[in-house]
mmCIF file with all atom_site columns, C-alpha atoms in Angstrom:
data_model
loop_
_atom_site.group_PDB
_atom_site.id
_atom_site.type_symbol
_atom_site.label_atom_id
_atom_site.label_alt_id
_atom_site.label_comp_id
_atom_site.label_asym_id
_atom_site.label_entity_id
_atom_site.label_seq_id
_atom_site.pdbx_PDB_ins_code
_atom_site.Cartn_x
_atom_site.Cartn_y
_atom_site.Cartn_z
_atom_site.occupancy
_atom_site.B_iso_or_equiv
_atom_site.pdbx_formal_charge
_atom_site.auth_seq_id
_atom_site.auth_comp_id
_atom_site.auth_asym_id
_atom_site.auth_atom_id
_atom_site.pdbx_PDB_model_num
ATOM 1   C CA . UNK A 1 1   ? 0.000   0.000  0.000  1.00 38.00 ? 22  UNK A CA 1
ATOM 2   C CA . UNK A 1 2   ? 1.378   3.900  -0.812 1.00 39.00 ? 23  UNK A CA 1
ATOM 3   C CA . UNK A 1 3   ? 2.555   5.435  2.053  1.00 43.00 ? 24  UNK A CA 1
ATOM 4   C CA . UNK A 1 4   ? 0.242   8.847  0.838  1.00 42.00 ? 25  UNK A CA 1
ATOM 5   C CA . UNK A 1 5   ? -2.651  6.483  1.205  1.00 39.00 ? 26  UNK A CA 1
ATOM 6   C CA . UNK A 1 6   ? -2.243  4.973  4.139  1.00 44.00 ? 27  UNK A CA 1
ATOM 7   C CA . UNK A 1 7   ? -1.198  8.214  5.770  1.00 51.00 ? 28  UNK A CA 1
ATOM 8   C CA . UNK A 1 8   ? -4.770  9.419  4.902  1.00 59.00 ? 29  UNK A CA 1
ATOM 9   C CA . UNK A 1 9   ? -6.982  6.915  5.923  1.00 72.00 ? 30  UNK A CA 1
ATOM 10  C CA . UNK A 1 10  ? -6.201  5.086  8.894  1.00 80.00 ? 31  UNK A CA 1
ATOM 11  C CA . UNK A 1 11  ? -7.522  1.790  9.507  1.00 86.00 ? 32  UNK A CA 1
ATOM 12  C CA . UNK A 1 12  ? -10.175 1.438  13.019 1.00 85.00 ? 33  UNK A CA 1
ATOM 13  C CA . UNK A 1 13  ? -7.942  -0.851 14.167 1.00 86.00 ? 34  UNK A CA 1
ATOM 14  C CA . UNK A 1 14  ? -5.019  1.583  14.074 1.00 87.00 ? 35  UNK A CA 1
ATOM 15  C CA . UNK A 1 15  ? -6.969  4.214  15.151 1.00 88.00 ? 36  UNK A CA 1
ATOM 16  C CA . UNK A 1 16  ? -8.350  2.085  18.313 1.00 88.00 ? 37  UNK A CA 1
ATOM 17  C CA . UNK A 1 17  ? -4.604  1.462  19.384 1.00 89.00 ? 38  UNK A CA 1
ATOM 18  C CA . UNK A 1 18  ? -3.080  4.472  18.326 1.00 88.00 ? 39  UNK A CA 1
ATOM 19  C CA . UNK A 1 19  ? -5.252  5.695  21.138 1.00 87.00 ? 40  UNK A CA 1
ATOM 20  C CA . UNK A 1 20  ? -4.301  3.550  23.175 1.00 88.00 ? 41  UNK A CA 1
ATOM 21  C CA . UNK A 1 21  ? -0.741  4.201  22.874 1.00 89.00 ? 42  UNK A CA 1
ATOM 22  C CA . UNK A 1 22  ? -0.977  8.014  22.789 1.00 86.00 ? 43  UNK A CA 1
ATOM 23  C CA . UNK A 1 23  ? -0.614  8.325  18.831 1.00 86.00 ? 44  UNK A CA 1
ATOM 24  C CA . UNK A 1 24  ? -0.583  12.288 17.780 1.00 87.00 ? 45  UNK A CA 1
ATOM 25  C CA . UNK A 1 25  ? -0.256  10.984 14.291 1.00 89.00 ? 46  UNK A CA 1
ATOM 26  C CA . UNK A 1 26  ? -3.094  8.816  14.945 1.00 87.00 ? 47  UNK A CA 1
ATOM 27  C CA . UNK A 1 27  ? -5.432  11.744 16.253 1.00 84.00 ? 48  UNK A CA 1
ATOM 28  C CA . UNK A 1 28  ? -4.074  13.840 13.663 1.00 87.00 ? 49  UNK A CA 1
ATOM 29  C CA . UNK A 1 29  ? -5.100  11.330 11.232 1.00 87.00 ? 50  UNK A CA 1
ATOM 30  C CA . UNK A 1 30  ? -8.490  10.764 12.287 1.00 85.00 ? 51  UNK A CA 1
ATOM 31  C CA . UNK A 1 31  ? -8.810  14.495 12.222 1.00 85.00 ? 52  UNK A CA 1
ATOM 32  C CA . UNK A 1 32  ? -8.574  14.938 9.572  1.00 87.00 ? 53  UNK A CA 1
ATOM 33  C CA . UNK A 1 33  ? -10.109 11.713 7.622  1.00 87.00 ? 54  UNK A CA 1
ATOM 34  C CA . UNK A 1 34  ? -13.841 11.853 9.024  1.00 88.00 ? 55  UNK A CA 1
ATOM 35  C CA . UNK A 1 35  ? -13.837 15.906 9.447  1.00 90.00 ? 56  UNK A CA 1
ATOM 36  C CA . UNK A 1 36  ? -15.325 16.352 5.911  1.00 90.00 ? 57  UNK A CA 1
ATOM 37  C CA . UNK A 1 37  ? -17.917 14.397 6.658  1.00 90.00 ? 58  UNK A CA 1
ATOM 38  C CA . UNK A 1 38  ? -18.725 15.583 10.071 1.00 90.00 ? 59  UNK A CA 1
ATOM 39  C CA . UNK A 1 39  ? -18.726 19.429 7.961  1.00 91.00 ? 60  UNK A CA 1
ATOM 40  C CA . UNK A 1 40  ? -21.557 18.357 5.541  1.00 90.00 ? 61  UNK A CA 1
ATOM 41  C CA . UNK A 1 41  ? -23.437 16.783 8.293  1.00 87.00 ? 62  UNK A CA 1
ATOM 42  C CA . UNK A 1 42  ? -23.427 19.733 9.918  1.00 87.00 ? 63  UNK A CA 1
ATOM 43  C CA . UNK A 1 43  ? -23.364 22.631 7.163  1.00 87.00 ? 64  UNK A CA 1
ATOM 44  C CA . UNK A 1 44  ? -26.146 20.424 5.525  1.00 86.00 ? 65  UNK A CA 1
ATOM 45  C CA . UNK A 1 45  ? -28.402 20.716 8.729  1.00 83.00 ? 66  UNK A CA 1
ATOM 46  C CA . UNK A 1 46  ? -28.452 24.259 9.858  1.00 82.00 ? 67  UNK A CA 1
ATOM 47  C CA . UNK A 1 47  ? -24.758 24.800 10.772 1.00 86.00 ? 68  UNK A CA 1
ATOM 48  C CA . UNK A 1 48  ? -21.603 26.379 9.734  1.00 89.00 ? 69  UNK A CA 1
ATOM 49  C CA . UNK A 1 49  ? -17.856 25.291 10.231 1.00 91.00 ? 70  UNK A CA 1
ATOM 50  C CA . UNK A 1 50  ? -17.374 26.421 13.771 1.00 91.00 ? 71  UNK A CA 1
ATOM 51  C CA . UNK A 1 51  ? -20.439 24.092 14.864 1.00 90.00 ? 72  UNK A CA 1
ATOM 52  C CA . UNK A 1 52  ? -19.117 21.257 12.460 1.00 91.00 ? 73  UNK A CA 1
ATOM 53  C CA . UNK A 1 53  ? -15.509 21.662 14.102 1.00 92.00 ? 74  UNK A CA 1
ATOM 54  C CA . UNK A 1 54  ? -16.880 21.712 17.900 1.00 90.00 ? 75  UNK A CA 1
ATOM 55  C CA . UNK A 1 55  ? -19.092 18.953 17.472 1.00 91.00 ? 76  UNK A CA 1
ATOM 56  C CA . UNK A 1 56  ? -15.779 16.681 15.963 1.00 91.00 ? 77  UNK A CA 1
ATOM 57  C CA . UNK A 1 57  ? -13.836 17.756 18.534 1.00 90.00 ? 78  UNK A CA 1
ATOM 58  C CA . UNK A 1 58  ? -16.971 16.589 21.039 1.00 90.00 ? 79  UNK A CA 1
ATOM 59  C CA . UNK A 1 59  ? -17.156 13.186 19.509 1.00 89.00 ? 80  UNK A CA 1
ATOM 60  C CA . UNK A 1 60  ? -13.182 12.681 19.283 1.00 88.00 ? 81  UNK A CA 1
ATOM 61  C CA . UNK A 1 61  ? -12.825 12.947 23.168 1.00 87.00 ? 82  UNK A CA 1
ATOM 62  C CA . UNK A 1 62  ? -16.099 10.946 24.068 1.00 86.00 ? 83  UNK A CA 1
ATOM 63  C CA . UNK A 1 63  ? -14.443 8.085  21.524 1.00 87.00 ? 84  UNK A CA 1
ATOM 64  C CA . UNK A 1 64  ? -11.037 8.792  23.167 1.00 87.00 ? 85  UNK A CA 1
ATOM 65  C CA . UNK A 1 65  ? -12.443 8.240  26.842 1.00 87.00 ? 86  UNK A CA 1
ATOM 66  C CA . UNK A 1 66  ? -14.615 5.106  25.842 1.00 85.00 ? 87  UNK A CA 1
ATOM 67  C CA . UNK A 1 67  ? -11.032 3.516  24.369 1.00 86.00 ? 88  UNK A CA 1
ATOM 68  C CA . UNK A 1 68  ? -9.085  4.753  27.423 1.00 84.00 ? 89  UNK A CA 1
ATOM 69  C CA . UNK A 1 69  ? -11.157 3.256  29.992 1.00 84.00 ? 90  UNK A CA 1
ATOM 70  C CA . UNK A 1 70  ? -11.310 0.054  28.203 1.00 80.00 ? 91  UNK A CA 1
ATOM 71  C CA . UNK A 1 71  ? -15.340 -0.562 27.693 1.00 75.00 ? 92  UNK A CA 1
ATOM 72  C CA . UNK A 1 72  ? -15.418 0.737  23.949 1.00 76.00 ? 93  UNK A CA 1
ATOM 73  C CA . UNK A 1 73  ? -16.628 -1.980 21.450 1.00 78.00 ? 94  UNK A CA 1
ATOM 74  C CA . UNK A 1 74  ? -16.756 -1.376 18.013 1.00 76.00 ? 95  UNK A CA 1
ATOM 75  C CA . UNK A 1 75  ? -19.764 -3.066 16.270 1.00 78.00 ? 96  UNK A CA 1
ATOM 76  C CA . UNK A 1 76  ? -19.586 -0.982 12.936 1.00 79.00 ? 97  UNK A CA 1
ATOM 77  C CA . UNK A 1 77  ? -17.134 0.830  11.432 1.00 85.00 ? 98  UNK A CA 1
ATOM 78  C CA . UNK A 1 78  ? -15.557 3.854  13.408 1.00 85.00 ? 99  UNK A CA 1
ATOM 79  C CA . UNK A 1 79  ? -16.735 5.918  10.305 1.00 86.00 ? 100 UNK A CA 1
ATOM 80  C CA . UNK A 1 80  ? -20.301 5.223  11.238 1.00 86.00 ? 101 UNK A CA 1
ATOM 81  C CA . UNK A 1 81  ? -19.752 5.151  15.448 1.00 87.00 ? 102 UNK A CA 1
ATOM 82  C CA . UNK A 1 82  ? -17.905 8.805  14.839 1.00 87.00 ? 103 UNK A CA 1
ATOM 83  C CA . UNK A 1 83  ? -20.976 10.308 12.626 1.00 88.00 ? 104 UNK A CA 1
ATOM 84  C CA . UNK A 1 84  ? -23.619 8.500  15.043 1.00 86.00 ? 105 UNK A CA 1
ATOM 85  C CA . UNK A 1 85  ? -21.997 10.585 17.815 1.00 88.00 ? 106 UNK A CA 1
ATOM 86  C CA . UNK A 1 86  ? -21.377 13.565 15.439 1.00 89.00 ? 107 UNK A CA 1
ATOM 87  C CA . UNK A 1 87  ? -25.195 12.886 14.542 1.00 87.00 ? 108 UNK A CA 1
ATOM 88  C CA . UNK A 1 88  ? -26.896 12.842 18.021 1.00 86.00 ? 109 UNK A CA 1
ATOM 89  C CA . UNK A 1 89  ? -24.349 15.412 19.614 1.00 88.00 ? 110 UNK A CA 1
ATOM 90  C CA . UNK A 1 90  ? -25.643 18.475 16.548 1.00 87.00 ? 111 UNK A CA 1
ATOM 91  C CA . UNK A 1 91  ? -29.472 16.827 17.372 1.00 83.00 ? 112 UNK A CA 1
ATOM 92  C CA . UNK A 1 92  ? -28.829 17.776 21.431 1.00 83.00 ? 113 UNK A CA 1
ATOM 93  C CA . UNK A 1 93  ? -27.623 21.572 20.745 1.00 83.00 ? 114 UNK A CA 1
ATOM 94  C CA . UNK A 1 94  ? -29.958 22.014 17.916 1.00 79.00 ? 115 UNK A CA 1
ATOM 95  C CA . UNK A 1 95  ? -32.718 21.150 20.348 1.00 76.00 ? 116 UNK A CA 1
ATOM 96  C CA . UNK A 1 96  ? -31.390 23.650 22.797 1.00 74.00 ? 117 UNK A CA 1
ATOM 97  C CA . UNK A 1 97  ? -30.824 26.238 19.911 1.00 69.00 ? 118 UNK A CA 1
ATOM 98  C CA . UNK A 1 98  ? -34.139 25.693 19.414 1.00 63.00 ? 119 UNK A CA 1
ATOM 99  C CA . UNK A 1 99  ? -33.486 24.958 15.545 1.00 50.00 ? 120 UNK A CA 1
ATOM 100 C CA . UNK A 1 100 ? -34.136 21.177 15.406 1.00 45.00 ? 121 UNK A CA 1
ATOM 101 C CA . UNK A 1 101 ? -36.912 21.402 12.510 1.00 49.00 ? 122 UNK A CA 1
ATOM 102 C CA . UNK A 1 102 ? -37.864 17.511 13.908 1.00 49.00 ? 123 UNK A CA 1
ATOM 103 C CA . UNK A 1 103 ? -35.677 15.884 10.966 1.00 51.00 ? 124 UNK A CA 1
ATOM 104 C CA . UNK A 1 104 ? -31.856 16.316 10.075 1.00 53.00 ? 125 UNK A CA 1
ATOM 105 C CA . UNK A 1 105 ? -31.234 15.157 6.865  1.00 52.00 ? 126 UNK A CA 1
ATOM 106 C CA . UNK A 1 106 ? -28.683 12.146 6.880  1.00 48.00 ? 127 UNK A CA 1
ATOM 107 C CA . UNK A 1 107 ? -26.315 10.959 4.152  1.00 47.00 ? 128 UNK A CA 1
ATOM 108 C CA . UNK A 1 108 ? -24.533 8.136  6.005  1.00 50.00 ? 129 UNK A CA 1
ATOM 109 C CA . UNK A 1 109 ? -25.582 5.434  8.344  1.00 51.00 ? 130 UNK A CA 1
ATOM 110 C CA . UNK A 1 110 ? -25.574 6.132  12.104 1.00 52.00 ? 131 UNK A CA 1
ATOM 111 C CA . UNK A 1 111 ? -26.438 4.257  15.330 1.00 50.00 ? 132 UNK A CA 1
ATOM 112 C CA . UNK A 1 112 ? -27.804 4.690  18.187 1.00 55.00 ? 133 UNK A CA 1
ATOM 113 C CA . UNK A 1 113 ? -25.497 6.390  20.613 1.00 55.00 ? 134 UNK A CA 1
ATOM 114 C CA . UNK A 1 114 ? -27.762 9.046  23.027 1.00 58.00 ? 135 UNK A CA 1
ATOM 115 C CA . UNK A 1 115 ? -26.457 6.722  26.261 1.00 59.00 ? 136 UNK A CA 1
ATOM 116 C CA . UNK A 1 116 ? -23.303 6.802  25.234 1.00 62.00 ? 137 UNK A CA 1
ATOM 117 C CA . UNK A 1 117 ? -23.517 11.377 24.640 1.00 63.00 ? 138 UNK A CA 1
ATOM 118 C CA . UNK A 1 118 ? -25.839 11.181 28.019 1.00 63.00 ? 139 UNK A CA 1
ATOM 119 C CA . UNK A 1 119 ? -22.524 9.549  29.826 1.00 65.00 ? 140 UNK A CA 1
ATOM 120 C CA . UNK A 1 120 ? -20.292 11.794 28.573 1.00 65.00 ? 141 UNK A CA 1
ATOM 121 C CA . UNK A 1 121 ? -22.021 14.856 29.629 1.00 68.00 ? 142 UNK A CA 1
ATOM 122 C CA . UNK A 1 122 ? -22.639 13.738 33.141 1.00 71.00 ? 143 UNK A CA 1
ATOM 123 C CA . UNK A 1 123 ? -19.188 12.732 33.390 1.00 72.00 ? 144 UNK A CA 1
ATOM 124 C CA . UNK A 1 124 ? -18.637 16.471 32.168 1.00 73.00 ? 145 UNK A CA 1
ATOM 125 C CA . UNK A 1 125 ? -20.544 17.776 34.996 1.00 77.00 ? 146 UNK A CA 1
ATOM 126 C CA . UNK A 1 126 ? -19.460 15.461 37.798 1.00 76.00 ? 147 UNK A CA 1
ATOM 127 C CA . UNK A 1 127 ? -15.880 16.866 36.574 1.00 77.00 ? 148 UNK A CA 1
ATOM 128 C CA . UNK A 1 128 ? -16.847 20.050 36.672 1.00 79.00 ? 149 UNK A CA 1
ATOM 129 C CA . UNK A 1 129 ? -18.553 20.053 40.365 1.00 81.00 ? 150 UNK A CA 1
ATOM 130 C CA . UNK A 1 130 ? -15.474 18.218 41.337 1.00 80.00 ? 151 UNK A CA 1
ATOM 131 C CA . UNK A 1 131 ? -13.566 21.017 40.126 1.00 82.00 ? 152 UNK A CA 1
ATOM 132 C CA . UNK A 1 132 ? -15.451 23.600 41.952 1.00 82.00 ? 153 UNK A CA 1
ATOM 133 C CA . UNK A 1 133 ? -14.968 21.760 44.952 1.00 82.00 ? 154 UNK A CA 1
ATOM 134 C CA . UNK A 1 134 ? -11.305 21.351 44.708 1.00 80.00 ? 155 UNK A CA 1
ATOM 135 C CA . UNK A 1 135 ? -11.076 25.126 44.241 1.00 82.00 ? 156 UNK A CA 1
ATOM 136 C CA . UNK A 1 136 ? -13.087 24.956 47.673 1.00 83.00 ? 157 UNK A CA 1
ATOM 137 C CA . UNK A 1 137 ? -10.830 22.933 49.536 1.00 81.00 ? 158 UNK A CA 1
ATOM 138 C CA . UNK A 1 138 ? -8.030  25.212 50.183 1.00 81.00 ? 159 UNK A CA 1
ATOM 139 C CA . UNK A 1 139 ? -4.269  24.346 50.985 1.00 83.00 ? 160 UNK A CA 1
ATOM 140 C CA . UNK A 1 140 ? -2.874  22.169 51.543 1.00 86.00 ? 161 UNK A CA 1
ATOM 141 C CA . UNK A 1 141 ? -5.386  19.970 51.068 1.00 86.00 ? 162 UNK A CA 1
ATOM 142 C CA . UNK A 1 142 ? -6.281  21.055 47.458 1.00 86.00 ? 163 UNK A CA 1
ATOM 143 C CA . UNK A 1 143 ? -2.304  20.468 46.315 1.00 87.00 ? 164 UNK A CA 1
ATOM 144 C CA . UNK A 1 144 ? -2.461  17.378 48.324 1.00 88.00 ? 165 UNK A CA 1
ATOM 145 C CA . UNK A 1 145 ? -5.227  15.502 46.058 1.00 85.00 ? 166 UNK A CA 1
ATOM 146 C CA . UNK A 1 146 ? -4.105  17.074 43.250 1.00 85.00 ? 167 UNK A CA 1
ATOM 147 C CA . UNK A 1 147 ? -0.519  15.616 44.068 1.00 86.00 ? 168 UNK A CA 1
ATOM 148 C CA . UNK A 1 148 ? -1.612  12.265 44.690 1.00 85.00 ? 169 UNK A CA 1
ATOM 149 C CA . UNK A 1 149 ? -4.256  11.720 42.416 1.00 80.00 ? 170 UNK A CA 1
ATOM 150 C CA . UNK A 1 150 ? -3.886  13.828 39.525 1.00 79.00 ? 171 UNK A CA 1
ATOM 151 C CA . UNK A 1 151 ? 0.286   13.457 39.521 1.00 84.00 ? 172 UNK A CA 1
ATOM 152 C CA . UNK A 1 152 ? 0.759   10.396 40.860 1.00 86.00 ? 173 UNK A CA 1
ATOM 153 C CA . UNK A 1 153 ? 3.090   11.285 43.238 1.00 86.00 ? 174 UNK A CA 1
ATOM 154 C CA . UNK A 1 154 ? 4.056   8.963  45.962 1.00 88.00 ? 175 UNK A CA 1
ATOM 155 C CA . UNK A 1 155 ? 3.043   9.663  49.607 1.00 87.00 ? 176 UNK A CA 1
ATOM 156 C CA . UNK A 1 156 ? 6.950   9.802  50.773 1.00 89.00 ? 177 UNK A CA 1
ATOM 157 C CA . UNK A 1 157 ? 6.986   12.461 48.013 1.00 89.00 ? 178 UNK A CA 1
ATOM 158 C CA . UNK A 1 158 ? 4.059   14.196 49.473 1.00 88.00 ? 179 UNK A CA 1
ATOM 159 C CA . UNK A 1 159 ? 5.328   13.810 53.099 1.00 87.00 ? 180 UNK A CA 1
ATOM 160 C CA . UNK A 1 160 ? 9.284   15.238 52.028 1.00 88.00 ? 181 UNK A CA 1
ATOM 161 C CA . UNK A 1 161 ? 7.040   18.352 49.951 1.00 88.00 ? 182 UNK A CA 1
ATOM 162 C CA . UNK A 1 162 ? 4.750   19.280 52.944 1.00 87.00 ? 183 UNK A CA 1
ATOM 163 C CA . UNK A 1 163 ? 7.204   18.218 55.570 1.00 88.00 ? 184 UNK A CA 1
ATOM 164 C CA . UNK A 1 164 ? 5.060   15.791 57.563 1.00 85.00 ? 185 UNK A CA 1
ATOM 165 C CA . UNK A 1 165 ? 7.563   13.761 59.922 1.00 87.00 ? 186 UNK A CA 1
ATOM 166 C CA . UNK A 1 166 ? 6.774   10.865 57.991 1.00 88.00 ? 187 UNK A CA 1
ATOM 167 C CA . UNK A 1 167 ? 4.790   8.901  54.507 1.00 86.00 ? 188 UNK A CA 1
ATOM 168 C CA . UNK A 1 168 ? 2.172   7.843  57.236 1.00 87.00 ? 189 UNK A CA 1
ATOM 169 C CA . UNK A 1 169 ? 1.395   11.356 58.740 1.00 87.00 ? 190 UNK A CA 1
ATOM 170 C CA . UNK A 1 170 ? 1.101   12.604 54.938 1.00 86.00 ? 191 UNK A CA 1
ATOM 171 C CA . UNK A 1 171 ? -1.529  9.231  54.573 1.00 88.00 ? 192 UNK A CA 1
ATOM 172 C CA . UNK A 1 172 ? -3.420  10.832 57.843 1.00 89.00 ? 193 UNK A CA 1
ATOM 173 C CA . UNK A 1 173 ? -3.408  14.496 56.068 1.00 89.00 ? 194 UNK A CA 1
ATOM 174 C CA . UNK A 1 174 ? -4.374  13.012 52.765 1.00 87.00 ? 195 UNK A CA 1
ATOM 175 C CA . UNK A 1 175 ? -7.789  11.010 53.898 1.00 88.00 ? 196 UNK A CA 1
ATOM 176 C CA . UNK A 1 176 ? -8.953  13.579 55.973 1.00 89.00 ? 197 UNK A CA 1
ATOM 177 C CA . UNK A 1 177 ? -8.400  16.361 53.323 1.00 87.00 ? 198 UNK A CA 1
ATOM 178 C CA . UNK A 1 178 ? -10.415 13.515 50.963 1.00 86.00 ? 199 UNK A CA 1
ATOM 179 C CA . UNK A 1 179 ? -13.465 13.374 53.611 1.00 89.00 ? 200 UNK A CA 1
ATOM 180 C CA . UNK A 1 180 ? -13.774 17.353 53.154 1.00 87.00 ? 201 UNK A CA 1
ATOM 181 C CA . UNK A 1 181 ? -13.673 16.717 49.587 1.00 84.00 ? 202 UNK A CA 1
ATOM 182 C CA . UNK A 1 182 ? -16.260 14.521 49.322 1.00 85.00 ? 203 UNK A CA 1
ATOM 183 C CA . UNK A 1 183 ? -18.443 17.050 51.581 1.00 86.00 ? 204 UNK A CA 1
ATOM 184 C CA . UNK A 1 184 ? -17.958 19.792 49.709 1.00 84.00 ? 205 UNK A CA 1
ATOM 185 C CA . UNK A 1 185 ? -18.513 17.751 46.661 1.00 81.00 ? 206 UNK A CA 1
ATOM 186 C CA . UNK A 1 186 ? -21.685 15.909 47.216 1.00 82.00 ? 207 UNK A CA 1
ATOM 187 C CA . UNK A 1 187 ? -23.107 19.691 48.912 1.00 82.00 ? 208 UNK A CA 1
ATOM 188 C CA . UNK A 1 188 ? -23.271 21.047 45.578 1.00 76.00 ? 209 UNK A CA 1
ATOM 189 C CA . UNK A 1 189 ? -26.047 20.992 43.476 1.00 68.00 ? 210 UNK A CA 1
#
């Protein structure tokens, strides 16, 4: 196969474990080989570029996180998993543009996917409350979790940074700063 070609249109299965292995050639490919269609899809049903490049963008990460954590199973081609996404994804901010005429005019063959767009947005907002509550937590605490959890650093790390005596004082420090995380996360609305 030509090099050109190949470089154009990936294969799912190279696409799947590009992923996997953190790939920017692979993202960049698939970029750039279902865009166009995403762009007619979008142009073709009351939208312009921006909306067509947003939406991509929106599917691309929910496909991203569904290979990263491991539960993603492809039963069609990625072509038509991306543009069901795509698909249902311009149908949800239509509806809350209030310009969903009731039909969007397909040219390709989609699937069901609103659980799947349903999951990711929740997801979106439980990350964003946790965020919020983070930002409520104050120091040390808030550098604590975001030490351990976020960078992966070890607890004898987090004990020599904050200067607890030792990695089992820093444990201590660490669950109760986790307890006041979990309040302030489960007060919000």
């Amino acid at each position: 196969m030509n090099k050109d070609l190949k470089a154009s249109a990936p294969t799912d299965s190279e696409i799947v474990l590009g992923i996997l292995n953190n790939s920017e050639i692979v993202l960049k490919r698939l970029y750039t080989t279902y865009f166009p269609m995403i762009l007619q899809l979008i142009i073709n049903n009351n939208g312009d570029e921006d909306d067509a490049k947003d939406i991509y963008q929106e599917a691309i990460i929910v496909l991203y996180n569904k290979i990263k954590a491991g539960d993603f199973e492809l039963n069609s081609k990625l072509k038509t998993y991306i543009y069901s996404v795509c698909r249902r994804l311009w149908l949800k901010r239509l509806s809350q543009m209030n310009r969903y005429g009731g039909d969007i005019r397909d040219f390709e063959e989609h699937l069901p996917v609103e659980e799947e767009i349903d999951n990711h947005n929740d997801r979106d907002i439980q990350f964003g409350k946790m965020e919020s509550a983070l930002q409520l937590l104050g120091e040390p605490c808030k550098t604590i979790m975001e030490d351990f959890y976020i960078k992966n650093r070890s607890m004898q790390e987090i004990c020599e940074r904050f200067g607890y005596t030792n990695a089992d004082n820093a444990k201590t420090q660490k669950y109760k700063c986790l307890q006041r995380l979990k309040k302030l996360f489960f007060q919000q609305k």
